């Protein structure tokens, strides 16, 4: 039997966002300041979180700028 449990994946979650000055370079919609969180999972169990801030587009989700610590 083959076990597919060696799966590590990463998910980017927007925890909250608020309006910000700026414009998306792709679709010209307004930008938002968002608290982002990268969740790394192993066997679908989260074991590592990293929070960071980013300027994202409110429409297409394009990340205009990120502030990784
Ligand atoms: Zn956009």
mmCIF file of C-alpha atoms and ligand atoms in Angstrom, residues 23-30 56-64, ligand 1:
data_model
loop_
_atom_site.group_PDB
_atom_site.id
_atom_site.type_symbol
_atom_site.label_atom_id
_atom_site.label_comp_id
_atom_site.label_asym_id
_atom_site.label_seq_id
_atom_site.Cartn_x
_atom_site.Cartn_y
_atom_site.Cartn_z
ATOM 1 C CA UNK A 23 -4.252 51.095 -7.210
ATOM 2 C CA UNK A 24 -3.795 47.685 -8.707
ATOM 3 C CA UNK A 25 -1.386 47.741 -11.646
ATOM 4 C CA UNK A 26 -3.325 44.945 -13.309
ATOM 5 C CA UNK A 27 -7.006 45.866 -13.028
ATOM 6 C CA UNK A 28 -6.926 49.448 -11.674
ATOM 7 C CA UNK A 29 -9.077 48.637 -8.665
ATOM 8 C CA UNK A 30 -8.354 49.959 -5.205
ATOM 9 C CA UNK A 56 -3.273 43.407 -2.186
ATOM 10 C CA UNK A 57 -5.837 44.194 -4.829
ATOM 11 C CA UNK A 58 -9.452 44.086 -3.633
ATOM 12 C CA UNK A 59 -10.626 42.535 -6.892
ATOM 13 C CA UNK A 60 -8.057 40.178 -8.399
ATOM 14 C CA UNK A 61 -6.003 39.441 -5.281
ATOM 15 C CA UNK A 62 -2.803 40.563 -6.933
ATOM 16 C CA UNK A 63 -0.111 41.159 -4.313
ATOM 17 C CA UNK A 64 1.235 44.618 -5.049
HETATM 18 ZN ZN1 LIG B 1 -6.254 43.811 -9.393
#
